[in-house]
Coordinates of C-alpha atoms in Angstrom, one line a residue:
Chain V
M1 CA -16.5 3.5 -27.3
S2 CA -18.7 1.2 -25.4
I3 CA -20.4 2.1 -22.1
K4 CA -18.3 2.5 -19.0
I5 CA -19.8 1.7 -15.7
L6 CA -16.9 0.8 -13.5
F7 CA -14.2 2.7 -15.3
E8 CA -16.3 5.9 -16.0
N9 CA -14.1 8.1 -13.8
I10 CA -11.1 5.9 -13.2
D11 CA -8.7 8.2 -15.0
V12 CA -9.9 11.3 -13.2
D13 CA -7.1 13.0 -11.2
G14 CA -7.7 12.5 -7.5
I15 CA -10.6 10.1 -7.9
D16 CA -9.2 8.1 -5.0
S17 CA -10.0 11.0 -2.7
F18 CA -13.4 11.4 -1.1
E19 CA -13.7 15.0 -2.2
V20 CA -13.2 14.4 -6.0
Y21 CA -15.2 11.2 -5.9
R22 CA -18.2 12.9 -4.2
K23 CA -18.0 15.9 -6.5
L24 CA -18.5 13.6 -9.5
G25 CA -21.7 12.1 -8.0
G26 CA -20.1 9.5 -5.8
Y27 CA -22.2 8.2 -2.9
N28 CA -25.4 9.6 -4.5
S29 CA -26.7 6.0 -4.7
V30 CA -26.3 5.7 -0.9
E31 CA -28.4 8.8 -0.3
K32 CA -31.0 7.5 -2.7
A33 CA -31.1 4.0 -1.2
L34 CA -31.0 4.9 2.5
K35 CA -33.7 7.6 2.2
N36 CA -36.1 6.2 -0.4
M37 CA -35.5 2.4 -0.7
S38 CA -36.0 -0.6 1.5
P39 CA -33.4 -3.4 1.6
E40 CA -35.8 -5.5 -0.4
D41 CA -36.0 -2.8 -3.0
I42 CA -32.2 -3.0 -3.5
V43 CA -32.3 -6.8 -3.8
E44 CA -35.1 -6.4 -6.3
E45 CA -33.2 -3.9 -8.5
V46 CA -30.1 -6.1 -8.5
K47 CA -32.3 -9.1 -9.4
K48 CA -33.8 -7.1 -12.3
S49 CA -30.3 -6.1 -13.5
G50 CA -29.4 -9.7 -14.1
L51 CA -26.0 -9.0 -12.5
R52 CA -23.9 -12.2 -12.1
G53 CA -21.0 -12.8 -9.8
R54 CA -17.8 -11.5 -11.4
G55 CA -15.4 -13.6 -9.4
G56 CA -15.7 -16.6 -11.7
A57 CA -18.8 -18.6 -11.0
G58 CA -21.3 -16.2 -12.6
F59 CA -24.0 -16.8 -10.0
P60 CA -26.9 -14.2 -10.0
T61 CA -26.1 -11.8 -7.3
G62 CA -29.6 -10.8 -6.4
M63 CA -30.5 -14.4 -5.9
K64 CA -27.5 -15.1 -3.8
W65 CA -28.6 -12.2 -1.5
S66 CA -32.1 -13.5 -1.2
F67 CA -30.8 -16.8 0.3
I68 CA -29.6 -15.1 3.4
D69 CA -31.2 -16.2 6.6
K70 CA -33.2 -13.1 7.7
A71 CA -34.1 -14.4 11.2
P72 CA -34.2 -11.3 13.5
G73 CA -31.6 -10.9 16.2
K74 CA -28.9 -12.6 14.2
S75 CA -25.7 -10.9 13.0
H76 CA -25.3 -10.8 9.3
Y77 CA -21.9 -10.5 7.6
L78 CA -21.0 -9.3 4.2
I79 CA -17.5 -10.2 3.1
Y80 CA -15.8 -8.5 0.2
N81 CA -13.7 -11.0 -1.5
A82 CA -10.6 -9.2 -2.6
D83 CA -8.4 -12.2 -2.6
E84 CA -7.8 -12.0 -6.3
S85 CA -5.3 -14.8 -7.0
E86 CA -6.4 -16.6 -10.2
P87 CA -3.4 -16.5 -12.5
G88 CA -4.2 -14.0 -15.4
T89 CA -6.6 -12.0 -13.2
F90 CA -5.8 -8.5 -12.0
K91 CA -9.0 -6.5 -12.5
D92 CA -10.0 -6.2 -8.8
R93 CA -6.5 -4.9 -7.9
H94 CA -6.8 -2.2 -10.6
L95 CA -10.3 -1.2 -9.4
M96 CA -9.3 -1.1 -5.7
Q97 CA -6.1 0.8 -6.4
Y98 CA -7.5 3.5 -8.6
N99 CA -11.1 3.9 -7.5
P100 CA -11.4 2.7 -3.9
H101 CA -14.5 4.8 -3.0
L102 CA -16.6 3.0 -5.7
L103 CA -16.0 -0.2 -3.8
I104 CA -17.0 1.3 -0.5
E105 CA -20.2 2.8 -2.1
G106 CA -21.1 -0.6 -3.5
L107 CA -20.4 -2.2 -0.1
I108 CA -22.6 0.1 1.8
L109 CA -25.6 -0.6 -0.6
S110 CA -25.0 -4.3 -0.4
C111 CA -24.7 -4.4 3.4
Y112 CA -27.9 -2.4 3.6
A113 CA -29.6 -4.9 1.2
I114 CA -28.8 -7.9 3.4
R115 CA -29.1 -5.9 6.7
S116 CA -25.4 -6.4 7.6
N117 CA -23.8 -4.0 10.1
T118 CA -20.3 -5.4 9.8
S119 CA -18.3 -6.1 6.8
Y120 CA -14.8 -7.4 6.2
I121 CA -12.7 -6.8 3.1
Y122 CA -10.6 -9.9 2.8
I123 CA -7.6 -8.7 0.7
R124 CA -4.7 -10.9 -0.3
G125 CA -1.6 -10.3 1.8
E126 CA 0.7 -9.4 -1.0
L127 CA -1.4 -6.3 -1.7
M128 CA -0.6 -4.4 1.5
Y129 CA -0.1 -1.3 -0.5
V130 CA -3.7 -1.6 -1.9
M131 CA -5.0 -2.3 1.6
R132 CA -3.6 1.0 2.7
I133 CA -5.4 2.8 -0.1
L134 CA -8.6 1.2 0.9
E135 CA -8.1 2.0 4.6
K136 CA -7.6 5.6 3.8
A137 CA -10.8 5.7 1.7
I138 CA -12.7 4.0 4.5
E139 CA -11.4 6.6 7.0
E140 CA -12.7 9.3 4.7
A141 CA -16.0 7.7 4.3
Y142 CA -16.3 7.5 8.2
A143 CA -15.3 11.2 8.5
N144 CA -18.0 12.2 6.0
G145 CA -20.8 10.2 7.6
F146 CA -21.1 7.4 5.1
L147 CA -19.9 4.8 7.5
G148 CA -20.3 4.3 11.2
K149 CA -23.4 4.8 13.3
N150 CA -26.7 6.1 11.9
I151 CA -25.5 6.8 8.3
L152 CA -27.1 10.0 6.9
G153 CA -29.2 10.2 10.0
T154 CA -31.0 6.9 9.3
D155 CA -31.1 3.9 11.7
F156 CA -28.6 2.0 9.4
S157 CA -25.1 1.6 10.9
L158 CA -22.1 0.0 9.2
D159 CA -18.5 -0.8 10.1
I160 CA -16.0 -1.9 7.5
Y161 CA -12.7 -3.5 8.3
C162 CA -9.8 -4.6 6.1
H163 CA -8.4 -8.0 6.8
P164 CA -5.2 -9.2 5.0
G165 CA -4.6 -12.8 4.0
A166 CA -1.1 -14.2 3.8
A167 CA -0.8 -15.7 0.4
A168 CA -3.1 -18.7 -0.2
Y169 CA -5.1 -19.0 -3.4
I170 CA -7.6 -21.3 -1.6
C171 CA -8.8 -18.4 0.5
G172 CA -10.5 -17.0 -2.6
E173 CA -13.0 -19.9 -2.2
E174 CA -15.9 -18.7 0.0
T175 CA -15.6 -21.1 2.8
G176 CA -11.8 -21.2 2.8
L177 CA -12.0 -17.5 3.1
I178 CA -14.3 -17.7 6.1
E179 CA -11.9 -20.2 7.8
S180 CA -9.0 -17.8 7.2
L181 CA -11.0 -14.9 8.5
E182 CA -11.6 -16.9 11.7
G183 CA -7.8 -17.2 12.1
K184 CA -7.4 -20.7 10.8
R185 CA -5.8 -22.6 7.8
G186 CA -7.9 -21.9 4.7
N187 CA -9.3 -25.3 4.4
P188 CA -12.7 -25.1 2.6
R189 CA -15.8 -26.4 4.4
L190 CA -18.2 -29.0 3.3
K191 CA -21.4 -27.5 1.9
P192 CA -24.2 -27.5 3.0
P193 CA -24.6 -25.6 5.2
F194 CA -24.0 -22.7 2.8
P195 CA -22.5 -19.5 4.2
A196 CA -25.9 -17.7 3.6
L197 CA -27.2 -19.8 6.5
N198 CA -24.1 -20.6 8.5
G199 CA -21.0 -18.6 7.6
L200 CA -18.6 -16.4 9.5
F201 CA -18.7 -17.1 13.3
G202 CA -21.7 -19.3 12.5
F203 CA -23.8 -16.4 11.3
P204 CA -25.5 -15.8 7.9
T205 CA -22.8 -14.5 5.6
I206 CA -22.7 -13.3 2.0
I207 CA -19.4 -13.3 0.1
N208 CA -19.2 -11.2 -3.1
N209 CA -16.4 -10.3 -5.5
V210 CA -15.0 -6.8 -5.7
E211 CA -16.2 -6.1 -9.2
T212 CA -19.6 -7.4 -8.5
L213 CA -20.3 -5.0 -5.7
A214 CA -18.7 -2.1 -7.4
T215 CA -21.4 -2.4 -10.1
V216 CA -24.3 -2.0 -7.6
P217 CA -24.1 1.9 -7.3
W218 CA -24.7 2.2 -11.0
I219 CA -27.7 -0.2 -10.8
I220 CA -29.2 1.8 -7.9
N221 CA -28.6 5.1 -9.7
N222 CA -30.0 4.0 -13.0
G223 CA -32.3 1.1 -12.2
G224 CA -31.9 -2.6 -12.7
E225 CA -33.8 -2.5 -16.0
Q226 CA -31.4 -0.1 -17.5
Y227 CA -28.5 -2.3 -16.6
A228 CA -30.2 -5.3 -18.1
K229 CA -30.4 -3.5 -21.4
I230 CA -26.6 -3.5 -21.6
G231 CA -24.9 -6.7 -22.7
I232 CA -26.3 -9.7 -24.5
G233 CA -29.0 -12.2 -23.3
K234 CA -28.4 -13.4 -19.8
S235 CA -24.9 -11.8 -19.8
T236 CA -26.1 -8.4 -18.8
G237 CA -23.9 -5.3 -18.2
T238 CA -20.2 -4.9 -18.6
K239 CA -17.3 -7.0 -17.4
L240 CA -13.7 -6.2 -16.6
I241 CA -11.3 -8.3 -18.7
S242 CA -7.7 -8.4 -17.6
A243 CA -5.7 -9.2 -20.7
C244 CA -2.1 -10.4 -20.6
G245 CA 0.5 -12.5 -22.5
H246 CA 1.6 -12.0 -26.0
I247 CA -0.4 -8.9 -26.9
N248 CA 0.5 -5.3 -27.8
K249 CA -1.6 -3.7 -25.1
P250 CA -1.9 -5.8 -21.9
G251 CA -4.2 -4.2 -19.3
V252 CA -7.6 -4.1 -17.8
Y253 CA -10.5 -3.3 -20.1
E254 CA -14.2 -2.8 -19.4
I255 CA -16.2 -4.3 -22.2
E256 CA -19.9 -4.6 -22.8
L257 CA -20.7 -8.3 -22.6
G258 CA -21.2 -9.6 -26.1
L259 CA -18.1 -8.0 -27.6
S260 CA -16.5 -10.4 -30.1
V261 CA -13.3 -12.1 -29.0
E262 CA -11.8 -11.2 -32.4
E263 CA -12.4 -7.5 -31.8
F264 CA -11.1 -7.7 -28.3
I265 CA -7.8 -9.3 -29.4
Y266 CA -7.2 -7.4 -32.6
S267 CA -8.8 -4.0 -32.1
D268 CA -6.6 -1.1 -31.0
E269 CA -9.2 -0.1 -28.5
Y270 CA -8.4 -3.3 -26.6
C271 CA -5.4 -5.7 -26.9
G272 CA -4.1 -4.3 -30.1
G273 CA -3.2 -7.6 -31.7
I274 CA -0.5 -10.1 -31.1
K275 CA 2.9 -8.9 -30.2
N276 CA 5.7 -8.8 -32.8
G277 CA 3.2 -9.5 -35.6
K278 CA 3.1 -13.2 -34.6
K279 CA 0.1 -15.5 -35.0
L280 CA -2.4 -16.3 -32.3
K281 CA -2.0 -19.9 -31.0
A282 CA -4.2 -20.2 -28.0
V283 CA -6.1 -18.4 -25.3
V284 CA -7.0 -19.1 -21.7
A285 CA -10.1 -16.8 -21.6
G286 CA -11.2 -16.7 -17.9
G287 CA -8.2 -17.2 -15.6
S288 CA -5.8 -20.2 -15.5
S289 CA -8.5 -22.7 -14.4
V290 CA -10.7 -22.5 -17.5
P291 CA -10.1 -24.8 -20.5
I292 CA -7.5 -23.5 -23.0
L293 CA -8.8 -23.1 -26.5
P294 CA -6.8 -23.1 -29.8
A295 CA -7.0 -19.9 -32.0
E296 CA -9.7 -21.3 -34.3
L297 CA -12.0 -22.3 -31.4
I298 CA -11.6 -19.1 -29.4
L299 CA -12.4 -16.9 -32.4
K300 CA -15.3 -19.0 -33.6
T301 CA -17.4 -21.7 -32.0
A302 CA -17.5 -25.2 -33.4
K303 CA -20.7 -24.2 -35.2
G304 CA -18.8 -21.4 -37.0
E305 CA -20.4 -18.5 -35.2
P306 CA -18.2 -15.7 -33.9
R307 CA -17.2 -16.3 -30.3
L308 CA -18.3 -13.5 -28.0
L309 CA -17.2 -12.4 -24.6
S310 CA -20.3 -13.6 -22.7
Y311 CA -21.0 -16.4 -20.2
E312 CA -23.1 -18.2 -22.9
S313 CA -20.9 -17.8 -26.0
L314 CA -17.7 -18.8 -24.3
S315 CA -19.2 -21.9 -22.9
E316 CA -20.9 -22.8 -26.2
G317 CA -19.9 -26.4 -27.1
G318 CA -19.3 -27.3 -23.4
F319 CA -15.8 -28.4 -22.5
E320 CA -15.5 -30.3 -25.8
T321 CA -15.0 -27.2 -27.9
G322 CA -15.8 -24.3 -25.5
T323 CA -14.5 -22.8 -22.2
M324 CA -15.8 -20.3 -19.6
L325 CA -15.8 -16.6 -19.0
G326 CA -14.6 -17.3 -15.5
S327 CA -12.9 -14.3 -13.8
G328 CA -12.1 -12.5 -17.0
G329 CA -8.4 -13.3 -16.9
F330 CA -7.6 -13.4 -20.6
I331 CA -4.2 -15.0 -21.3
V332 CA -3.0 -14.8 -24.9
M333 CA -0.3 -17.1 -26.3
D334 CA 1.5 -16.6 -29.7
E335 CA 2.5 -19.3 -32.2
D336 CA 5.9 -19.9 -30.4
T337 CA 4.4 -20.8 -27.1
S338 CA 4.9 -24.2 -25.6
I339 CA 1.5 -25.3 -24.4
V340 CA 3.0 -28.0 -22.3
K341 CA 5.4 -25.8 -20.5
N342 CA 2.7 -23.2 -19.8
L343 CA 0.5 -26.0 -18.5
L344 CA 3.3 -27.1 -16.2
T345 CA 3.4 -23.7 -14.6
F346 CA -0.4 -23.9 -14.0
T347 CA -0.2 -27.4 -12.6
R348 CA 2.7 -26.4 -10.3
F349 CA 0.5 -23.5 -9.2
Y350 CA -2.4 -25.7 -8.2
R351 CA -0.1 -28.2 -6.5
H352 CA 1.4 -25.4 -4.5
E353 CA -2.0 -23.9 -3.6
S354 CA -3.9 -27.2 -2.8
C355 CA -4.8 -27.0 0.9
G356 CA -4.2 -30.7 1.2
Q357 CA -7.5 -31.7 2.7
C358 CA -8.7 -34.0 -0.2
S359 CA -6.4 -36.7 -1.4
P360 CA -7.4 -36.5 -5.1
C361 CA -6.3 -32.9 -5.2
R362 CA -3.3 -33.1 -2.8
E363 CA -1.8 -36.2 -4.4
G364 CA -3.2 -35.7 -7.9
T365 CA -1.8 -32.3 -8.5
A366 CA 1.7 -33.4 -7.4
W367 CA 1.5 -36.5 -9.7
M368 CA 0.5 -34.4 -12.6
E369 CA 3.3 -31.9 -12.0
K370 CA 5.8 -34.8 -11.8
I371 CA 4.6 -36.3 -15.1
L372 CA 4.5 -32.9 -16.8
N373 CA 8.1 -32.3 -15.7
R374 CA 9.0 -35.7 -17.2
I375 CA 7.3 -34.7 -20.5
V376 CA 8.9 -31.3 -20.6
E377 CA 12.3 -32.9 -20.1
G378 CA 11.6 -35.0 -23.2
K379 CA 11.3 -38.3 -21.3
G380 CA 7.5 -38.7 -21.7
N381 CA 5.6 -41.2 -23.7
E382 CA 2.1 -41.9 -25.0
K383 CA 1.2 -43.7 -21.7
D384 CA 2.1 -40.6 -19.7
I385 CA -0.5 -38.6 -21.6
D386 CA -3.2 -41.1 -20.8
L387 CA -2.0 -41.3 -17.2
L388 CA -2.2 -37.5 -16.9
M389 CA -5.8 -37.5 -18.3
D390 CA -6.7 -40.3 -16.0
I391 CA -5.5 -38.4 -12.9
A392 CA -7.2 -35.2 -14.0
N393 CA -10.5 -37.1 -14.6
N394 CA -10.2 -38.6 -11.1
I395 CA -9.6 -35.2 -9.4
E396 CA -12.5 -33.5 -11.2
G397 CA -15.7 -33.6 -9.1
N398 CA -14.1 -35.5 -6.3
T399 CA -13.0 -32.7 -4.0
I400 CA -14.7 -30.5 -1.3
C401 CA -14.0 -27.3 -3.2
P402 CA -13.5 -26.4 -6.9
L403 CA -9.7 -26.2 -6.7
G404 CA -9.6 -29.8 -7.8
D405 CA -11.7 -29.0 -10.9
A406 CA -9.6 -25.9 -11.5
A407 CA -6.5 -28.1 -11.5
A408 CA -8.0 -30.7 -13.8
W409 CA -9.5 -28.5 -16.5
P410 CA -6.3 -27.0 -17.9
V411 CA -4.8 -30.5 -18.1
Q412 CA -7.8 -32.1 -19.8
S413 CA -8.2 -29.3 -22.3
A414 CA -4.5 -29.0 -23.2
I415 CA -4.5 -32.7 -24.0
K416 CA -7.7 -32.5 -25.9
H417 CA -6.6 -29.7 -28.1
F418 CA -2.8 -30.0 -28.2
R419 CA -2.1 -33.7 -27.7
D420 CA 0.6 -33.8 -30.3
E421 CA 2.7 -31.3 -28.5
F422 CA 3.1 -33.5 -25.4
L423 CA 5.5 -35.7 -27.3
I424 CA 7.6 -33.0 -29.0
K425 CA 11.3 -33.3 -27.9
P426 CA 12.5 -30.4 -25.8
E427 CA 15.0 -29.1 -28.3
I428 CA 12.1 -28.3 -30.7
V429 CA 10.0 -26.9 -27.9
Chain F
M1 CA -3.5 -22.1 30.7
K2 CA 0.0 -21.1 32.0
F3 CA 2.5 -19.5 29.7
M4 CA 6.2 -19.1 30.2
E5 CA 7.6 -15.6 30.3
P6 CA 7.9 -14.6 26.6
K7 CA 11.4 -14.3 25.2
V8 CA 10.3 -11.6 22.8
S9 CA 7.6 -8.9 22.9
F10 CA 6.0 -6.2 20.8
S11 CA 6.9 -2.6 21.2
E12 CA 4.3 -0.4 22.8
E13 CA 3.2 1.0 19.4
T14 CA 2.8 -2.5 17.9
L15 CA 0.9 -3.6 20.9
K16 CA -1.5 -0.8 20.5
L17 CA -1.9 -1.6 16.8
S18 CA -2.6 -5.3 17.8
E19 CA -5.3 -4.2 20.2
K20 CA -6.9 -2.1 17.5
I21 CA -6.9 -5.1 15.1
I22 CA -8.4 -7.4 17.8
S23 CA -11.2 -4.9 18.3
H24 CA -12.3 -5.4 14.7
Y25 CA -13.7 -8.8 15.6
P26 CA -16.5 -9.8 18.0
E27 CA -15.8 -10.5 21.7
G28 CA -14.2 -13.9 22.1
R29 CA -13.2 -14.1 18.4
Q30 CA -9.7 -12.6 18.8
K31 CA -8.4 -15.6 16.9
S32 CA -9.5 -13.8 13.8
A33 CA -6.7 -11.3 14.4
L34 CA -4.1 -14.0 14.1
I35 CA -3.1 -13.5 10.4
P36 CA -2.8 -9.7 10.6
I37 CA -0.9 -10.0 13.9
L38 CA 1.5 -12.6 12.5
H39 CA 2.3 -10.0 9.8
L40 CA 3.1 -7.5 12.5
A41 CA 5.2 -10.1 14.3
Q42 CA 7.2 -11.0 11.2
A43 CA 7.9 -7.3 10.6
E44 CA 8.9 -6.6 14.2
F45 CA 11.0 -9.7 14.8
G46 CA 13.4 -9.5 12.0
G47 CA 11.4 -10.8 9.0
W48 CA 10.6 -14.3 10.1
L49 CA 8.6 -16.1 12.7
S50 CA 10.7 -18.0 15.3
V51 CA 9.0 -20.4 17.7
E52 CA 9.5 -17.8 20.4
A53 CA 7.7 -15.2 18.2
M54 CA 4.8 -17.5 17.6
D55 CA 4.5 -18.4 21.3
Y56 CA 4.4 -14.7 22.1
V57 CA 1.5 -14.2 19.7
A58 CA -0.2 -17.2 21.2
G59 CA 0.0 -15.5 24.6
L60 CA -1.2 -12.3 23.2
L61 CA -4.3 -13.8 21.6
K62 CA -4.9 -16.3 24.4
L63 CA -4.5 -19.2 22.0
K64 CA -2.6 -22.5 22.2
P65 CA 0.8 -22.3 20.5
I66 CA -0.3 -25.1 18.1
E67 CA -3.0 -22.9 16.8
I68 CA -0.3 -20.4 15.7
Y69 CA 2.0 -23.0 14.2
E70 CA -0.7 -24.6 12.1
V71 CA -1.5 -21.2 10.6
A72 CA 2.0 -20.0 10.2
T73 CA 3.0 -23.1 8.3
F74 CA 0.0 -22.9 5.9
Y75 CA 0.4 -19.4 4.5
T76 CA 3.4 -18.8 2.3
M77 CA 4.0 -15.2 3.3
Y78 CA 5.3 -16.3 6.7
N79 CA 9.0 -17.1 6.8
L80 CA 9.8 -19.9 9.2
K81 CA 13.5 -19.4 9.1
P82 CA 15.7 -16.3 8.9
T83 CA 15.9 -14.5 5.6
G84 CA 18.3 -12.1 4.0
K85 CA 17.9 -8.4 4.6
C86 CA 16.2 -8.2 1.2
V87 CA 13.8 -10.9 0.0
I88 CA 13.4 -10.9 -3.7
E89 CA 10.3 -12.7 -4.9
V90 CA 10.0 -13.5 -8.6
C91 CA 6.6 -14.6 -9.9
R92 CA 6.8 -17.8 -12.1
T93 CA 3.2 -18.6 -12.9
G94 CA 1.9 -18.8 -16.5
P95 CA 1.5 -15.1 -17.5
C96 CA 4.9 -14.2 -16.0
W97 CA 6.5 -17.3 -17.4
L98 CA 5.1 -16.5 -20.9
M99 CA 7.0 -13.1 -20.7
G100 CA 10.3 -14.5 -19.6
A101 CA 10.2 -15.0 -15.8
E102 CA 12.3 -18.2 -16.1
K103 CA 15.2 -16.3 -17.6
I104 CA 15.1 -13.8 -14.8
I105 CA 15.1 -16.5 -12.2
E106 CA 18.0 -18.3 -13.8
H107 CA 19.9 -15.1 -14.1
L108 CA 19.4 -14.0 -10.5
E109 CA 20.4 -17.5 -9.3
K110 CA 23.7 -17.1 -11.2
K111 CA 24.3 -13.5 -10.2
L112 CA 23.6 -14.1 -6.5
G113 CA 25.3 -17.5 -6.5
I114 CA 22.3 -19.2 -4.8
K115 CA 19.3 -21.3 -5.8
A116 CA 15.8 -20.0 -5.4
G117 CA 14.8 -20.5 -1.7
E118 CA 18.3 -19.8 -0.5
T119 CA 20.1 -16.8 1.1
T120 CA 23.4 -15.3 0.1
T121 CA 26.3 -16.0 2.5
D122 CA 26.6 -12.3 3.3
G123 CA 23.0 -12.3 4.5
K124 CA 21.9 -9.6 2.1
F125 CA 19.6 -11.4 -0.3
T126 CA 17.1 -14.2 -0.2
L127 CA 15.8 -15.3 -3.6
K128 CA 12.3 -16.8 -3.7
V129 CA 10.0 -17.9 -6.5
T130 CA 6.4 -17.1 -5.9
E131 CA 3.0 -17.8 -7.5
C132 CA 0.8 -15.3 -9.2
L133 CA 0.9 -11.8 -7.8
A134 CA -2.2 -10.5 -9.7
A135 CA -0.2 -8.1 -11.8
C136 CA -0.1 -10.2 -15.0
G137 CA -0.6 -7.2 -17.3
N138 CA 2.8 -6.0 -16.3
S139 CA 4.6 -9.3 -16.3
P140 CA 7.2 -10.4 -15.4
V141 CA 6.8 -9.1 -11.9
I142 CA 9.2 -9.1 -8.9
Q143 CA 8.0 -8.2 -5.4
I144 CA 10.3 -6.9 -2.7
G145 CA 8.6 -6.0 0.5
E146 CA 5.4 -4.2 -0.3
K147 CA 6.7 -3.0 -3.7
Y148 CA 6.0 -4.5 -7.1
Y149 CA 8.7 -4.1 -9.8
V150 CA 6.9 -4.6 -13.1
N151 CA 7.7 -5.3 -16.8
M152 CA 11.0 -6.8 -15.7
D153 CA 13.7 -8.3 -17.9
V154 CA 17.2 -9.6 -17.2
E155 CA 18.8 -6.2 -17.5
K156 CA 16.2 -4.4 -15.3
A157 CA 16.6 -7.2 -12.7
D158 CA 20.4 -6.7 -12.8
N159 CA 20.0 -2.9 -12.2
L160 CA 17.6 -3.6 -9.4
I161 CA 20.1 -5.8 -7.6
Q162 CA 22.8 -3.3 -8.2
N163 CA 20.7 -0.5 -6.7
L164 CA 19.7 -2.6 -3.7
N165 CA 23.3 -3.6 -3.1
E166 CA 24.4 0.0 -3.1
G167 CA 21.6 1.0 -0.9
M168 CA 22.7 -1.6 1.6
R169 CA 26.3 -0.4 1.6
V170 CA 25.3 3.1 2.7

């Protein structure tokens, strides 16, 4: 069994209550931090830990925090990004639903680190039932003096509010989220200015993913250096991988970064192999937007080395032969899967979720869906494949936010690795 | 700005809840409460947002009606026309599709005699297809109200409709 940081107590009966959570050492890190550490100390520990954003981009968390405008007299906001919507990703929901106090503990530490006295948990609107779990946990934390005015008798005060969205993938993007939190359409903003200087209501704002901040209590309890010893190279610590598709044991697994993909797919501790004894065909390893890889390239890199679940190993070979760790949404497809039909569902998703601000994304995703529909109906030809690739290439890099890239990569990679399948007649697919 | 007398209004309880939500945001930033309050409005006014309902919310938040319309038309959770008593949302994105969501959608369309996006003539069911619900480990997933129905197949979907139908007859 590998080390468990986020899932250590997730199966304990009643862990969602303050009482049980506290009895097992919950909120100890808050006591330690508020009494013995300065905000800068927290940032320093997180920097030392090498923790990287778990939402998909993998940006070092401590560094992100250090960008915040510390000008006195200004409000600072920390937003908890719980708008988990990337197809294949369901790790944050799992964490929030079963261990809500861990999130609040992480949030208190992180707000203290950036001197924020107000925090919003932006949670996707479909997850109202999870929001109620969080609200109950927040209420308990207030009642026990871990939220509100002068926490633990210090001069640090913090209020946390839950804010539901209303179904829009784009609000997972930092600036789309801020717009939405201001009561507007979730159209992403041009950067710069970055939210750390000019974010919510024009004030310095940090946006972090649920899993990222839930890791902070362990780092404060055990030290950043200890955390950095877990994992491999610059991929320190553990990561939640949500596995789905044609596997025997779909679910959310906490893995030590550096675990081999082969072990993850075939070991009984994790996915338990491919369903019905079928062969593995392809994997989308980090949520729907990352490049799809055929079995041989997901198990081994082009150089023939075992592929590992880490930021570096998964991106080994660039987009030619590699992919990304992304959000950790691990979608497995067996030998009978139609890559093109699966791609159509992804492209339809991005067309549906495009906010419509940038024409390459708004028009391009719709064109790609139209062409893919044609191909799936068996009416496509060679030129359609080139046209698809051309559209994808013209979306990539030409939009305000990364949704354009996210829509382009699945198309580009599916054509790169499975071009022959685009012209199979439907009766065979 | 002058508003006409609203044709609809919140109950006292919902009004109190709205005030509490508005208090979560800084003074003058009550627009932030718009999305949560539109959820309340949809629940209170029969499961959809009529122009009257949106205009009422505009008055409540001291915003121009257009500010409500542009938000209500952006987010897919808001229904802009009346729905059936029970809205069945079937996820169709990759992971659910891999596990057979398409068959479930086809089956429900046949069983209910409507296409996705439509409402049965008796006003009982609206069938919707939806994008990823972040429950891919238990796909295919159907959402009804706040509840997720997981690991669905055609037979389970059938039973679900049956039970809902009986529940509504009572």
